[in-house]
PDB file of C-alpha atoms and ligand atoms in Angstrom:
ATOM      1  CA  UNK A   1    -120.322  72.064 146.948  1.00 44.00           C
ATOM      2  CA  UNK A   2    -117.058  74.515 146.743  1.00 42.00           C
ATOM      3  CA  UNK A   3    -118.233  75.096 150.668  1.00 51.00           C
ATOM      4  CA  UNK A   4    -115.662  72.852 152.210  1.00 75.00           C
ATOM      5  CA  UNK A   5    -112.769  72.403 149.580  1.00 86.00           C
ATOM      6  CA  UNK A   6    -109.132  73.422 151.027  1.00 90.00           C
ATOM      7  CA  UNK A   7    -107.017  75.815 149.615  1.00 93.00           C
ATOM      8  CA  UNK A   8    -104.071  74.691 148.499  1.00 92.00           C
ATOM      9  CA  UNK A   9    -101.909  77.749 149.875  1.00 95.00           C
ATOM     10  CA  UNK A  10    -103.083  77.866 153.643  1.00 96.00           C
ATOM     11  CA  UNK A  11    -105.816  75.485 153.925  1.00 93.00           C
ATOM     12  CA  UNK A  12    -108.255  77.202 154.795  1.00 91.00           C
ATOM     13  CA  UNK A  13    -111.904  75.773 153.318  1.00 91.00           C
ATOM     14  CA  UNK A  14    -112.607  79.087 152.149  1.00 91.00           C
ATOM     15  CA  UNK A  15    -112.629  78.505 148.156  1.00 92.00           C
ATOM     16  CA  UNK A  16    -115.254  79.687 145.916  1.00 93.00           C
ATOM     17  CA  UNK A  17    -115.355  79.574 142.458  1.00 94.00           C
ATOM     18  CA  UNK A  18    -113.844  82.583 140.327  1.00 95.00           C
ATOM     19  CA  UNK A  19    -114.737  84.337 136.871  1.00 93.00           C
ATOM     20  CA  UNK A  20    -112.459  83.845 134.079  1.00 92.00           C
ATOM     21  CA  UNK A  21    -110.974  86.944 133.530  1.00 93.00           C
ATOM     22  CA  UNK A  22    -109.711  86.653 130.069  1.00 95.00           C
ATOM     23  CA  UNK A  23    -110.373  84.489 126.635  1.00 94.00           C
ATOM     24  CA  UNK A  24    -107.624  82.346 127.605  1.00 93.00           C
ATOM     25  CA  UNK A  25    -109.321  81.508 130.968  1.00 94.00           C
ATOM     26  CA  UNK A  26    -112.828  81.417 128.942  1.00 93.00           C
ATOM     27  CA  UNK A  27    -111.180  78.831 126.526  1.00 92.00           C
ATOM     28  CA  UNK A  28    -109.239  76.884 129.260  1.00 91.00           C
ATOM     29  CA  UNK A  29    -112.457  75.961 131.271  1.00 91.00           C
ATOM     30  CA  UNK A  30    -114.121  74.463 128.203  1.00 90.00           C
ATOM     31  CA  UNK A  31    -111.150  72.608 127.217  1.00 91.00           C
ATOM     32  CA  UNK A  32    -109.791  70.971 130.577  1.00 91.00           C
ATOM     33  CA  UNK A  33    -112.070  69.797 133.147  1.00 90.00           C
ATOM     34  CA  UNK A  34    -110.702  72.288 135.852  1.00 92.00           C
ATOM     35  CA  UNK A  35    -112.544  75.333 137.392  1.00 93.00           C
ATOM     36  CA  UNK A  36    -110.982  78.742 138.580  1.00 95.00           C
ATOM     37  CA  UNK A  37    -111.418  79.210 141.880  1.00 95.00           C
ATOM     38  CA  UNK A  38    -110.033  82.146 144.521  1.00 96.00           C
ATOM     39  CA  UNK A  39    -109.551  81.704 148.326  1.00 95.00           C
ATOM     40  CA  UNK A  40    -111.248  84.724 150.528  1.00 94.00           C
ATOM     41  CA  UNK A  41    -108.367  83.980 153.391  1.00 95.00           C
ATOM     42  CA  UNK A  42    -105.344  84.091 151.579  1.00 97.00           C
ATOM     43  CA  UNK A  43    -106.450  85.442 147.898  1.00 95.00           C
ATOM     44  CA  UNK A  44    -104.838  82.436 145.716  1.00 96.00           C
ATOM     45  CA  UNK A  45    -106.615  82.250 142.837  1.00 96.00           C
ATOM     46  CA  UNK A  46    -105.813  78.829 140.446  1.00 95.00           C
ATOM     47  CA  UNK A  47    -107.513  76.186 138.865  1.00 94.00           C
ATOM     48  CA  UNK A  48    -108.851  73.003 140.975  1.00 92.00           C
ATOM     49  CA  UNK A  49    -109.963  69.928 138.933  1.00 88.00           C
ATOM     50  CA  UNK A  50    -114.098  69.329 138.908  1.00 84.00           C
ATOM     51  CA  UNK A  51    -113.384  66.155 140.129  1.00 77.00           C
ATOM     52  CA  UNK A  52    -111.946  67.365 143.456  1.00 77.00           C
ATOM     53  CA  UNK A  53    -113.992  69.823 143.747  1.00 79.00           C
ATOM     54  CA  UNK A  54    -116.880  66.994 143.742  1.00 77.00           C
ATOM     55  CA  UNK A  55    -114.690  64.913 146.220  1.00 70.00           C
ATOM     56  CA  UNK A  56    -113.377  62.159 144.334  1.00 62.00           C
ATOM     57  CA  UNK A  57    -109.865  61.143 144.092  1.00 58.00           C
ATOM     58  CA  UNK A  58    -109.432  61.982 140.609  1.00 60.00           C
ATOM     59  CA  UNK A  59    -105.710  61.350 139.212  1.00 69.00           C
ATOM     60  CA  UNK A  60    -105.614  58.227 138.015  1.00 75.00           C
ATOM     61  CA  UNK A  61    -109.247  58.878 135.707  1.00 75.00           C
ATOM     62  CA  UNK A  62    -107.628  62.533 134.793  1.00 77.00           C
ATOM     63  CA  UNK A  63    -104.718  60.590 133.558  1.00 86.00           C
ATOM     64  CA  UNK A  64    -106.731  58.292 131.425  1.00 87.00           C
ATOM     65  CA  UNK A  65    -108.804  61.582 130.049  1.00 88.00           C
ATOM     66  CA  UNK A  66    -105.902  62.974 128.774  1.00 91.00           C
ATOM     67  CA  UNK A  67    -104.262  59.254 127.695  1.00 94.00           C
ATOM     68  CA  UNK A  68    -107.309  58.822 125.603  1.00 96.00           C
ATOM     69  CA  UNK A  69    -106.841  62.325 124.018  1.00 96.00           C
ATOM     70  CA  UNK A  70    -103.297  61.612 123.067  1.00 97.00           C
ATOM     71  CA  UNK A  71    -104.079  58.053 121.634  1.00 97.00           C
ATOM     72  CA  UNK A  72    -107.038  59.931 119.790  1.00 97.00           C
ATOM     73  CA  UNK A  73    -104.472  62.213 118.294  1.00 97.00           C
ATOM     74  CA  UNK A  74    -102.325  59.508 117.461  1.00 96.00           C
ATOM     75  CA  UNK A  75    -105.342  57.458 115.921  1.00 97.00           C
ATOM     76  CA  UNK A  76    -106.124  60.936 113.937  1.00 96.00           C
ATOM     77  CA  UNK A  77    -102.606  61.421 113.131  1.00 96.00           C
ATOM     78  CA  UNK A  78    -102.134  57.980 111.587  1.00 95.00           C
ATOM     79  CA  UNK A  79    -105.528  57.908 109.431  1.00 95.00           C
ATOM     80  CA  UNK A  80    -104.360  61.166 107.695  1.00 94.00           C
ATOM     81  CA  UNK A  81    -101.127  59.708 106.857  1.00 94.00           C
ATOM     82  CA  UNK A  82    -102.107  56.380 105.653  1.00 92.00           C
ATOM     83  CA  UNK A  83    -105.030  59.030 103.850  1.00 90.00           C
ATOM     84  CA  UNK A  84    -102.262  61.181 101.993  1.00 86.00           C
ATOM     85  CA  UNK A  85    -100.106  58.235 100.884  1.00 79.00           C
TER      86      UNK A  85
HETATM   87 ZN1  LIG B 101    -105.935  80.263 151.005  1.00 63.56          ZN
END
């Protein structure tokens, strides 16, 4: 699947997925739907969204994933306050 995805540096399709180095990474790839992944041509080493990675043009649904978490917060937000009064 990673087999044919560009790198964003040189453009080279020779990305593969890379192991989270840290907690931070650990905890980043369960939170956002992005993967680590390195190039073998150029070493660049960043996060590329699942969706691309699966070949979809995925910008406008990302936007609405993280629209719906801030309208969830808001929703949150508002239910504690109207709670506490
Ligand atoms: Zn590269």
């Amino acid at each position: 699947m990673s087999a044919n995805l560009a790198c964003p540096k040189c453009k080279e399709e020779a990305l593969h997925r890379s192991r989270s180095r840290n907690r931070i990474e650990k905890l980043m790839k369960r939170i956002i739907p992005y993967r680590l992944y390195r190039c073998h041509q150029c070493q660049w080493r960043g996060w590329i969204s699942k969706r691309r990675a699966n070949g979809q043009a995925s910008y406008l649904r990302l936007s609405f994933f993280y629209l719906g978490i801030i309208l969830l917060s808001f929703v949150i937000a508002w239910t504690l306050w109207i709670i506490v009064q």
